[in-house]
Coordinates of C-alpha atoms in Angstrom, one line a residue:
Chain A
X24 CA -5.6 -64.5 -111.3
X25 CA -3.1 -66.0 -108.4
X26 CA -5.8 -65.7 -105.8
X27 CA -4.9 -69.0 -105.2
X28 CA -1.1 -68.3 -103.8
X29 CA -3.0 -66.5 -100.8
X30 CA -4.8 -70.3 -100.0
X31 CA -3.1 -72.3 -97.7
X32 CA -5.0 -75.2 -98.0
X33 CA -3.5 -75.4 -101.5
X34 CA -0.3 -78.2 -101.4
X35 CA 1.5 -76.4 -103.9
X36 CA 2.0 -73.4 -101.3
X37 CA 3.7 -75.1 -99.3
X38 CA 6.9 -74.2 -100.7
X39 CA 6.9 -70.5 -102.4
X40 CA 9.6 -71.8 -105.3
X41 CA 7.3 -74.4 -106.6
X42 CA 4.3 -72.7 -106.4
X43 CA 5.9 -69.5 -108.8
X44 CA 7.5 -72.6 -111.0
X45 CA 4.2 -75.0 -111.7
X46 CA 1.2 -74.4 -112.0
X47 CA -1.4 -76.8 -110.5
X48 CA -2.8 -79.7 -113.1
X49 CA -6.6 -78.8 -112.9
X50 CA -5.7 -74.9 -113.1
X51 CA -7.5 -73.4 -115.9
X52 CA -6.9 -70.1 -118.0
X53 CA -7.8 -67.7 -115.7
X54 CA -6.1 -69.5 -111.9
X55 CA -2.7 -68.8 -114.4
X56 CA -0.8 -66.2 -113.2
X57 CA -0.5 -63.4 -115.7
X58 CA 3.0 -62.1 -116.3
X59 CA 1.9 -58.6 -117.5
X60 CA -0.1 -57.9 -114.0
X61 CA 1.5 -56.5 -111.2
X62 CA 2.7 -59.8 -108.7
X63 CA 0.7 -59.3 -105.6
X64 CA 2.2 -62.5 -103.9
X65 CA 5.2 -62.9 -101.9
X66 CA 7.9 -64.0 -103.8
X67 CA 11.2 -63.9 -103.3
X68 CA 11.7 -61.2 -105.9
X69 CA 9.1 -58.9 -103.5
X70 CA 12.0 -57.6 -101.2
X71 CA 14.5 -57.0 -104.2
X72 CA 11.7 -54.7 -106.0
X73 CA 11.6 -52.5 -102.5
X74 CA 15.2 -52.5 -102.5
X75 CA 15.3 -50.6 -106.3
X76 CA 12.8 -48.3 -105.4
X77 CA 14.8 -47.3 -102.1
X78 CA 18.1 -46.8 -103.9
X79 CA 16.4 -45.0 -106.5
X80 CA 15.0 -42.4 -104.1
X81 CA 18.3 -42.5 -102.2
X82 CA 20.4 -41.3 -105.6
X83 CA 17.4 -38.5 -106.8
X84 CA 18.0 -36.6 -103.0
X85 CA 21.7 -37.0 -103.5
X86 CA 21.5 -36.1 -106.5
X87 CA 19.5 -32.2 -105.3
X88 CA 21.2 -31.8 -102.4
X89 CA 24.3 -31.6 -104.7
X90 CA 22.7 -29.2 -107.4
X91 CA 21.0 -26.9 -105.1
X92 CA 21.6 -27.1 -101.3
X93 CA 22.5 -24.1 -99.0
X94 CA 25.8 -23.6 -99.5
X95 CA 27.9 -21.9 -102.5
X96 CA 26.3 -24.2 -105.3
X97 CA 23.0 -22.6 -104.5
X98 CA 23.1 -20.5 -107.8
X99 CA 21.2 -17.4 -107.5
X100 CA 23.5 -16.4 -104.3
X101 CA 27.1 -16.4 -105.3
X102 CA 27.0 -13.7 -108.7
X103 CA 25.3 -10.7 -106.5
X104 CA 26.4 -11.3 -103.0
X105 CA 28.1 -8.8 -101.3
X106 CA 31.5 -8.4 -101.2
X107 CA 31.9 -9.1 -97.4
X108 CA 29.7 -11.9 -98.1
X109 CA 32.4 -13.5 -100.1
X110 CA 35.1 -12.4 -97.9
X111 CA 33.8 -13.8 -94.7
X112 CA 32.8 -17.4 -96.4
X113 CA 36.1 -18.2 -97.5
X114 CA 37.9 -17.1 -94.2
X115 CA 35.1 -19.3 -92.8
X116 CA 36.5 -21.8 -94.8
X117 CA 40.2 -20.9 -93.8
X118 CA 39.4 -21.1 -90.1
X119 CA 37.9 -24.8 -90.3
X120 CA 41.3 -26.0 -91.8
X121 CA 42.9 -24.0 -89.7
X122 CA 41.0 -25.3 -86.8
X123 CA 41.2 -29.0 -87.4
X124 CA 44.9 -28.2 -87.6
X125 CA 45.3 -26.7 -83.9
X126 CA 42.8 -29.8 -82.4
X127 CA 44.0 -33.2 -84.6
X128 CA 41.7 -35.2 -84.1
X129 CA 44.2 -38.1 -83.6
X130 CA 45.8 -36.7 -80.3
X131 CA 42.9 -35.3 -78.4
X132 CA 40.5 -37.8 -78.3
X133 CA 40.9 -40.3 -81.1
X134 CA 38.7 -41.1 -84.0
X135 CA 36.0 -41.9 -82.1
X136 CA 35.8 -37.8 -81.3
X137 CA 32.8 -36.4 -83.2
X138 CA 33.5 -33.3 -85.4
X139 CA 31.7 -31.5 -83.5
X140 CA 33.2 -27.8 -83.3
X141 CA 36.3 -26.8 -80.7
X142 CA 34.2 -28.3 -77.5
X143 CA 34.7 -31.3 -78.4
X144 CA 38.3 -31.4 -79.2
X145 CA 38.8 -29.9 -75.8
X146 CA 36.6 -31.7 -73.8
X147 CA 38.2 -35.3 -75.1
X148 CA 42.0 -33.7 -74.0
X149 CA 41.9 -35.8 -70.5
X150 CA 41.3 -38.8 -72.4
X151 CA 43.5 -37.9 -74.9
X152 CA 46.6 -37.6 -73.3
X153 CA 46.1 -40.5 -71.3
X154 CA 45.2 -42.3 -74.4
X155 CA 48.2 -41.1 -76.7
X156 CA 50.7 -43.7 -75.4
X157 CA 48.4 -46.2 -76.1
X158 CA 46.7 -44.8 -79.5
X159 CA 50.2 -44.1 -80.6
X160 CA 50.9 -47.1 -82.8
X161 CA 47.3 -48.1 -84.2
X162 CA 47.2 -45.0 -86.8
X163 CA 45.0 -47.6 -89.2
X164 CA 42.1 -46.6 -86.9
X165 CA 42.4 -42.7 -87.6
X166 CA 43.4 -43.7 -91.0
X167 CA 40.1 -45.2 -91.8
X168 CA 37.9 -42.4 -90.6
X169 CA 36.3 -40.2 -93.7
X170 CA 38.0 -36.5 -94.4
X171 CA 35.6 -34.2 -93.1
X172 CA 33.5 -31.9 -95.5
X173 CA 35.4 -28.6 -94.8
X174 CA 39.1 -30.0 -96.1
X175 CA 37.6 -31.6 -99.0
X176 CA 37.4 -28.0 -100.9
X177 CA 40.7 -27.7 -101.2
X178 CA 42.2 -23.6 -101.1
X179 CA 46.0 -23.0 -101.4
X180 CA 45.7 -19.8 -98.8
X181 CA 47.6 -22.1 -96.2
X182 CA 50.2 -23.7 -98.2
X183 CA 50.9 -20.3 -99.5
X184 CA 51.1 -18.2 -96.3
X185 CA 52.9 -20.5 -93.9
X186 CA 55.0 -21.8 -97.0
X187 CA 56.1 -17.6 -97.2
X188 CA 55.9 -17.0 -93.4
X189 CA 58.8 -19.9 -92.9
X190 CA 60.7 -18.8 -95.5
X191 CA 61.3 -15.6 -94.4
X192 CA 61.7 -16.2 -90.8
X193 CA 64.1 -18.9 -91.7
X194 CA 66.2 -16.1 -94.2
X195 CA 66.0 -13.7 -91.1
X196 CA 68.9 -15.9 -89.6
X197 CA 71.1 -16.2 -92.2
X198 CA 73.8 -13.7 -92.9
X199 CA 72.9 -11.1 -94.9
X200 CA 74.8 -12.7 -98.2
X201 CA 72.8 -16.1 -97.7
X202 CA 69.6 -14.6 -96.9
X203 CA 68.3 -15.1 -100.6
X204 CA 69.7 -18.7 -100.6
X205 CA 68.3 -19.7 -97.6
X206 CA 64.7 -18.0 -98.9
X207 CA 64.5 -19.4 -101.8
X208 CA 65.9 -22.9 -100.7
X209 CA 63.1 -23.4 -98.0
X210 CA 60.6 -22.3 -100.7
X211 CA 61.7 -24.6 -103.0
X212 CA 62.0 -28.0 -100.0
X213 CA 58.6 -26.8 -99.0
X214 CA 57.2 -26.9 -102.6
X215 CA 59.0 -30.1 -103.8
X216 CA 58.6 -31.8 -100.1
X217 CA 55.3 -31.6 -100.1
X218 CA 54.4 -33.2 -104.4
X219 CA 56.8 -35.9 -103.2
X220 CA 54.6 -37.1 -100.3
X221 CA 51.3 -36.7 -102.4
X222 CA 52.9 -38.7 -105.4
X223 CA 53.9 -41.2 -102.2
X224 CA 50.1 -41.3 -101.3
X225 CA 48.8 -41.5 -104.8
X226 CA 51.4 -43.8 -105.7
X227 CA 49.8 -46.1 -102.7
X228 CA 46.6 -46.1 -103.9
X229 CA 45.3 -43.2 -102.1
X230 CA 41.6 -41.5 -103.4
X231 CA 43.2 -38.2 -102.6
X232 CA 43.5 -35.6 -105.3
X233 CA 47.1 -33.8 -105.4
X234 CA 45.6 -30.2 -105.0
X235 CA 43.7 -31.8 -101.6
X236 CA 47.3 -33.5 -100.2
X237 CA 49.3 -30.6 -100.8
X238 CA 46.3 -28.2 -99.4
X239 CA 46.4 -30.5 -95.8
X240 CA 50.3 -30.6 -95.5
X241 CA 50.5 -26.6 -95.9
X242 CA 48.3 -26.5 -93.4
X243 CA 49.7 -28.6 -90.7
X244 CA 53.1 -26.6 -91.3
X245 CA 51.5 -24.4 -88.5
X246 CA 53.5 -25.8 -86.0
X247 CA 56.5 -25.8 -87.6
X248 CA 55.6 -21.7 -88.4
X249 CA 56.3 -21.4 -84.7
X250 CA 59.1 -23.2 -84.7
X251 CA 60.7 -20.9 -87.0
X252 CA 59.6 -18.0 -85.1
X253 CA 61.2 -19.0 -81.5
X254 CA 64.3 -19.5 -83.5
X255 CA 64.2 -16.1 -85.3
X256 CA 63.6 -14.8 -81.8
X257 CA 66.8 -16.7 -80.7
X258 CA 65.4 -18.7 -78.4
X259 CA 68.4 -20.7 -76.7
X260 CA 69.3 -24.1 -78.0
X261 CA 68.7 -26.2 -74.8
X262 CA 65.1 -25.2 -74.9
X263 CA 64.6 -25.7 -78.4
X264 CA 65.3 -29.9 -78.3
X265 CA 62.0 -30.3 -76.1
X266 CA 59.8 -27.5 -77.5
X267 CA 60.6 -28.4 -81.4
X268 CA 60.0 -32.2 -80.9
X269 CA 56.4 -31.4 -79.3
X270 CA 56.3 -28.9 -82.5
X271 CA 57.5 -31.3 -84.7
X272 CA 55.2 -34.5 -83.5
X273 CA 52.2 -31.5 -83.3
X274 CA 52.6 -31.1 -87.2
X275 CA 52.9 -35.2 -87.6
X276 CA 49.3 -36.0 -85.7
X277 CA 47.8 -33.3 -87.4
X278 CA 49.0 -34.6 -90.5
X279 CA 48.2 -38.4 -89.9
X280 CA 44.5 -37.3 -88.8
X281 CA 43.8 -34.9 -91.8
X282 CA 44.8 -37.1 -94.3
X283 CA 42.6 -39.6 -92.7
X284 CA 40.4 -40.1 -95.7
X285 CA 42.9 -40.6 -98.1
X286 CA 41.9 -43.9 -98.7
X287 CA 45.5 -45.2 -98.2
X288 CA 45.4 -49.6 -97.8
X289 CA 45.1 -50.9 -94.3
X290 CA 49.0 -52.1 -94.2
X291 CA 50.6 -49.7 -96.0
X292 CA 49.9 -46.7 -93.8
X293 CA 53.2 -46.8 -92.3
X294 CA 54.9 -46.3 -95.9
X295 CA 52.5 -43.4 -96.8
X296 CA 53.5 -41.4 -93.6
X297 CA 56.9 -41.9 -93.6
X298 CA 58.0 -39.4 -95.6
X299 CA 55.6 -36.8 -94.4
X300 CA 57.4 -37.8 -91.1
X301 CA 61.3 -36.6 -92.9
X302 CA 59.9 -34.1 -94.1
X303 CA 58.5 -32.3 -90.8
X304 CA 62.1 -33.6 -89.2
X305 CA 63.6 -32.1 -91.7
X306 CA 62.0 -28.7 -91.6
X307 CA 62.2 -28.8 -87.6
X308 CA 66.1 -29.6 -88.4
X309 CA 66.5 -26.3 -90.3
X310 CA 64.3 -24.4 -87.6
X311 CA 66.3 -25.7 -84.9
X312 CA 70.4 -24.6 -86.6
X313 CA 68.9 -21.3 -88.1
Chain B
X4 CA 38.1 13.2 -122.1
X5 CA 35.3 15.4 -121.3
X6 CA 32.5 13.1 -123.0
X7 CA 34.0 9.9 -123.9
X8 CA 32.4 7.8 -126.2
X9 CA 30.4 4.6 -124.3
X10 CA 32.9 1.8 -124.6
X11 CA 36.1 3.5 -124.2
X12 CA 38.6 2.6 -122.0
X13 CA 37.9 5.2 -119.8
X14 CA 37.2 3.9 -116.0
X15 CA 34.7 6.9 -115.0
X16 CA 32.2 4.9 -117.4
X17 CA 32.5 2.0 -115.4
X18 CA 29.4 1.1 -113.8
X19 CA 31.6 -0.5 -110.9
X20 CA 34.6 1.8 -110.6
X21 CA 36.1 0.4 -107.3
X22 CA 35.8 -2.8 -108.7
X23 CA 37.4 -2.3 -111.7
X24 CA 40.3 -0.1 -110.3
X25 CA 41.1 -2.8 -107.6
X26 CA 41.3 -5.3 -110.2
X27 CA 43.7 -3.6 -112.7
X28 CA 45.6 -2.3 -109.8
X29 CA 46.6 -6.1 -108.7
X30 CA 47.2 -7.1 -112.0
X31 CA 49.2 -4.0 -113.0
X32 CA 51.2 -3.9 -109.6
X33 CA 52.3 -7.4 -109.4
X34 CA 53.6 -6.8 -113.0
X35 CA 55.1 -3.6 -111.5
X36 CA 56.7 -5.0 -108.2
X37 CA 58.3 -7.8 -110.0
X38 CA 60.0 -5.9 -112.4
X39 CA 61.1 -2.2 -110.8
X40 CA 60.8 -4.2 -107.0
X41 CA 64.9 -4.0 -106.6
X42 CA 65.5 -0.5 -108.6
X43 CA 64.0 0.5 -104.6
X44 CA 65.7 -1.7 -102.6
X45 CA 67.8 -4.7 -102.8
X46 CA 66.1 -6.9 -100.8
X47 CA 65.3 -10.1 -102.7
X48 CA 63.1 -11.6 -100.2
X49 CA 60.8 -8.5 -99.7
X50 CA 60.3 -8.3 -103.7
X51 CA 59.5 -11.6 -103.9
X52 CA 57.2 -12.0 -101.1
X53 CA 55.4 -9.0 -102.2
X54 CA 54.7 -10.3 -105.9
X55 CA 53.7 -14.1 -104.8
X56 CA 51.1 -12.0 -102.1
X57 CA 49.9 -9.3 -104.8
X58 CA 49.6 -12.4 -107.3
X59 CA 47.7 -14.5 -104.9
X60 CA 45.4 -11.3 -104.0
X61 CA 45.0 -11.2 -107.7
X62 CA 44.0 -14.1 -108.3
X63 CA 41.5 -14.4 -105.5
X64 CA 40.0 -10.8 -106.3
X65 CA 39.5 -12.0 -109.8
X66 CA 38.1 -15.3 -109.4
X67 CA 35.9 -14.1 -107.2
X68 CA 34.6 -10.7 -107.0
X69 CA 35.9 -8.7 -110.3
X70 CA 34.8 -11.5 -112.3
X71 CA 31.0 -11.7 -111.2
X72 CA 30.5 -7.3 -110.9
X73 CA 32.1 -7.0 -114.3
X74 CA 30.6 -9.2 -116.5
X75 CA 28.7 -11.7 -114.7
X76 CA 30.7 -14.8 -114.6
X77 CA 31.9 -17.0 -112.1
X78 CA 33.6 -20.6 -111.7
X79 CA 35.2 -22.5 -109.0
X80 CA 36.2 -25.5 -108.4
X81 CA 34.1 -28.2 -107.1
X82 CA 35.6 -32.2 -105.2
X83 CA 33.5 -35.0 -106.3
X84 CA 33.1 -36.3 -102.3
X85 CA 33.6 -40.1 -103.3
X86 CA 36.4 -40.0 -106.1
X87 CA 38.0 -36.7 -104.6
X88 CA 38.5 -35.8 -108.4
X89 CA 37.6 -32.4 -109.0
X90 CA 35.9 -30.4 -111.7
X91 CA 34.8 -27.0 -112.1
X92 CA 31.6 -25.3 -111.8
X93 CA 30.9 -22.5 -114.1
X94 CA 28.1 -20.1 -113.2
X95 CA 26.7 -16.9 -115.4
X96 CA 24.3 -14.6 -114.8
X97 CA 20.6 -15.2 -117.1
X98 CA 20.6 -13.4 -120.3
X99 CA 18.9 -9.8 -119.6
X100 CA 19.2 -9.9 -115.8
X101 CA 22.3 -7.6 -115.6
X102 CA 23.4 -5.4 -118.5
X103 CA 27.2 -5.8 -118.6
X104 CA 28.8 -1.8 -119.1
X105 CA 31.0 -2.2 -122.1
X106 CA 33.8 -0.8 -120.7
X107 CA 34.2 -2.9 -118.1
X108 CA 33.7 -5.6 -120.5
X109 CA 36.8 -4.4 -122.5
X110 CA 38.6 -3.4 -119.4
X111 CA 38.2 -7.1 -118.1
X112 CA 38.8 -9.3 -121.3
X113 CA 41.9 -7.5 -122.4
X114 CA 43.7 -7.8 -118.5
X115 CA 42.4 -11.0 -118.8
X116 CA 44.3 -11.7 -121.8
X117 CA 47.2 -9.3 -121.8
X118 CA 48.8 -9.9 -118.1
X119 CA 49.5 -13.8 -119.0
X120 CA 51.2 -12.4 -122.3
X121 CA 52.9 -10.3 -120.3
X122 CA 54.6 -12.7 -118.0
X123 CA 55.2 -15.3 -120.5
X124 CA 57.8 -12.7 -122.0
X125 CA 59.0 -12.1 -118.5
X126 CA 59.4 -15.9 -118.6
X127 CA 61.5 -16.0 -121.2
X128 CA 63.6 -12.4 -120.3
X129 CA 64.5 -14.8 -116.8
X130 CA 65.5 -17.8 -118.7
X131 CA 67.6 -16.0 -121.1
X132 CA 69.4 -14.2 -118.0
X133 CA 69.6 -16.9 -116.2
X134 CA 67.8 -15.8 -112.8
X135 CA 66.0 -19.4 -112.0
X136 CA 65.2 -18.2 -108.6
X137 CA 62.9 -15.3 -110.2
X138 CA 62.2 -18.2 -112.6
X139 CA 60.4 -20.0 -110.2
X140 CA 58.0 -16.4 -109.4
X141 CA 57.5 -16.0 -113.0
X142 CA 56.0 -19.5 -113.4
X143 CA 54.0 -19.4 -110.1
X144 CA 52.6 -16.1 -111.8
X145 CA 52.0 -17.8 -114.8
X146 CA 50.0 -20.9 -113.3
X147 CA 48.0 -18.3 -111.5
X148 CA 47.0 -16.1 -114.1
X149 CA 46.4 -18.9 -117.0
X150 CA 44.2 -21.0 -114.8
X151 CA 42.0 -17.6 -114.6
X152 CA 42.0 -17.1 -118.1
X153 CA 41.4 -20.9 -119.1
X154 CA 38.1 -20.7 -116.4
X155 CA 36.8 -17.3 -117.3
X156 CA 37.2 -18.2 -121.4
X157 CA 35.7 -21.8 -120.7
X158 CA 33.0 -20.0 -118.6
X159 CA 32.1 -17.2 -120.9
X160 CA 31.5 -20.1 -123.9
X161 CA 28.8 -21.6 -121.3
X162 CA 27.5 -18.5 -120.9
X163 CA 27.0 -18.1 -124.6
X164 CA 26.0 -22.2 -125.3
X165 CA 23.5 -21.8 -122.2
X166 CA 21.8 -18.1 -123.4
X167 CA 21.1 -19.6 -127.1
X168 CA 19.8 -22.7 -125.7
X169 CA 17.3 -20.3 -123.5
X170 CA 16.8 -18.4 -126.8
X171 CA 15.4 -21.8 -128.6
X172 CA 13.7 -22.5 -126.0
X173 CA 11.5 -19.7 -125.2
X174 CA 11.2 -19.1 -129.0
X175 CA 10.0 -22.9 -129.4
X176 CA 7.4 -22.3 -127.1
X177 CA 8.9 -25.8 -125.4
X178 CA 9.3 -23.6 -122.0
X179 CA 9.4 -20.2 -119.7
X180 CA 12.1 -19.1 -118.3
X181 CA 14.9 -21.4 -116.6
X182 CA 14.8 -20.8 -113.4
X183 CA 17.9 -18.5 -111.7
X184 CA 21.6 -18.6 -112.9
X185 CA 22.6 -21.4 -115.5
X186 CA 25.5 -23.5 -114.6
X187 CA 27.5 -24.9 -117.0
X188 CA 28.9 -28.4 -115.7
X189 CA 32.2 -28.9 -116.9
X190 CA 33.9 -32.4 -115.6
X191 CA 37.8 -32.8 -115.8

């Protein structure tokens, strides 16, 4: 039926757009090209049709890996696993965030670091603290980077723990009428410092979900964890200025790195982090008079 | 006591007694803790450290291990990776695989139901005294335990939806058996 497309001695081939638009003047019924039969010749609609049936293949495996891959959605496993089972999966889960806490990406060997377990956070340190002066500024690069798949299920085990552990070591040096002040004040700046820098974030236009922003930030108070500690071991003050400043900027790259994927726009970075920034000055503030 | 009756609340019938005793003993001790904690010490910190850690153990031991050796229910909470919304997942077991024991049935639904009840009036006992600082324990207690309640009730209704949908099915003739758990999608 348009065996005639495929002859090149026919004028009309010359150019593809008027050969699909008329038809030749001598052409009879059957040299008309049928609309109901599959188009066998190269038009310019052939590489669109490959295109559909690539994306459609694309979305079906997306769509199975998400209903039934290997980890906890695959249904038969999670209702009669073992109680250990459970157990070590979530600490599993603990340790990653906990992990990407103690080697931010940002400082030891910039985004262009593969995730690629603890070797490669240590093996990029050289270059990483050569690079830091000069990394320093440009936090749009990090800030463009995807959050990796182990912070995006979000748990509150962090948050909670280091939220308590500072708390308390903070009341420890306090006089014994203040200690419940003291405890319950950091609890509450904890808390409330950490939904005013999501509602910053979302407020910026940041994909992040509040549960996800307030999950990284109790994380990266790690650092600050220790800080609290020297100080409730009375470590003296000239040693604290250095040590709680590397604490202190520790907490901010980790911070800046994790919340990466946040989907924050390109110039408005700065604004986003700034209050994460008063809030880990502040914190490092009450660590370093307690 | 010798013979109880099946269904009693009687935890020797329980076809999972650790289980079950671990779970009311979270429940029941953070209860506890929070309100005799100082008639044993005055120390306000250590009380209320105690109840946000027994709460937190409590919920986790719920959500996810009392909850599926009980009665066969689970959910968690999923992140959409594009979006980072999130929704939960609700997962129950298929009808006639497991044979829930009624007493652990009744053991679970009633803590389910009665511990939030419980701290809603020690909600209002804190605001009528005015002690916001065990205010702010009494609401991280309530979040906790409602969200468990909310997901477990939500899940159970799945359950239920998915088991008669089976039960149309297989009587239909339409198809076997669904293959493995049903999960009961539930976006928001």
């Amino acid at each position: 039926m348009s065996r005639h497309h495929n002859d090149f001695s026919d004028p009309y081939d010359q150019d593809a757009i008027e050969a699909d638009l008329i038809d030749p003047d001598d052409a009879g019924l059957d040299d008309l090209e049928d609309p109901l039969a599959a188009p066998q010749h190269t038009s310019d609609r052939a590489p669109l049709t490959g295109n559909i049936g690539a994306s459609t293949a694309q979305t079906q495996s997306y769509l199975n890996s998400a209903v039934g891959g290997e980890d906890r959605r695959a249904p038969q496993n999670t209702l009669d696993e073992s109680v250990w089972a459970t157990l070590s999966r979530d600490l599993l889960a603990v340790w990653e965030k906990m992990r990407q806490v103690l080697w931010p990406k940002y400082l030891l060997g910039g985004a262009m670091v593969p995730q690629d377990g603890g070797e490669g956070g240590v093996r990029g340190f050289g270059q990483g603290l050569m690079g830091v002066v000069g990394r320093w500024p440009d936090a749009d690069v990090v800030l463009q980077g995807g959050m990796s798949e182990g912070l995006r299920d979000w748990d509150l085990w962090g948050p909670l723990l280091f939220c308590l552990l500072l708390s308390f070591l903070l009341s420890r040096g306090a006089q014994d009428e203040q200690k419940g002040v003291v405890f319950s004040g950091v609890f509450a700046i904890v808390w409330i410092g950490e939904a005013v820098v999501t509602f910053q974030i979302k407020l910026l236009g940041g994909n992040i979900s509040f549960f996800q922003s307030v999950c990284i930030i109790g994380y990266t108070l790690f650092p600050l964890v220790i800080a609290a500690l020297l100080s409730a071991l009375s470590l003296p003050i000239i040693a604290r200025i250095p040590v709680y400043i590397v604490l202190v900027a520790w907490s901010m790259a980790a911070g800046i790195s994790i919340l990466g994927g946040s989907g924050v726009v390109k110039n408005r970075v700065g604004i986003a982090v700034y209050p994460l920034l008063v809030f880990y000055v502040g914190l490092g503030c009450l660590c370093f008079i307690s | 006591m010798d013979n109880p009756e099946p269904g009693s609340l009687s935890w020797r019938l329980s076809t999972h007694p650790i289980t079950l005793l671990c779970f009311l003993g979270f429940r029941i001790a953070s209860v506890l803790v929070y309100i005799f904690g100082l008639l044993f010490t005055d120390n306000y910190v250590l009380v209320f450290i105690l109840t946000i850690l027994l709460l937190a153990a409590d919920f986790y031991y719920l959500k996810n291990i009392a909850g599926r050796r009980l009665v066969g229910l689970r959910w968690w909470n999923e992140v959409v990776p594009g979006s980072g919304d999130s929704h939960w997942v609700f997962e129950s077991a298929e009808e006639g695989s497991r044979t829930v024991n009624k007493t652990d049935h009744r053991f679970f639904w009633m803590a389910l139901y009665a511990v939030p009840v419980a701290w809603v009036a020690l909600a209002i006992v804190a605001i009528v005294r005015f002690k916001f600082m065990w205010l702010s324990c009494v609401v991280i207690a309530l979040v906790l335990t409602i969200t468990n309640t909310v997901a477990f009730s939500r899940c159970d209704k799945f359950s239920q939806a998915s088991s008669i949908a089976t039960r149309a099915l297989t009587t239909g003739g339409l198809a076997g058996r669904l293959g493995g758990a049903m999960i009961g999608r539930f976006f928001g």
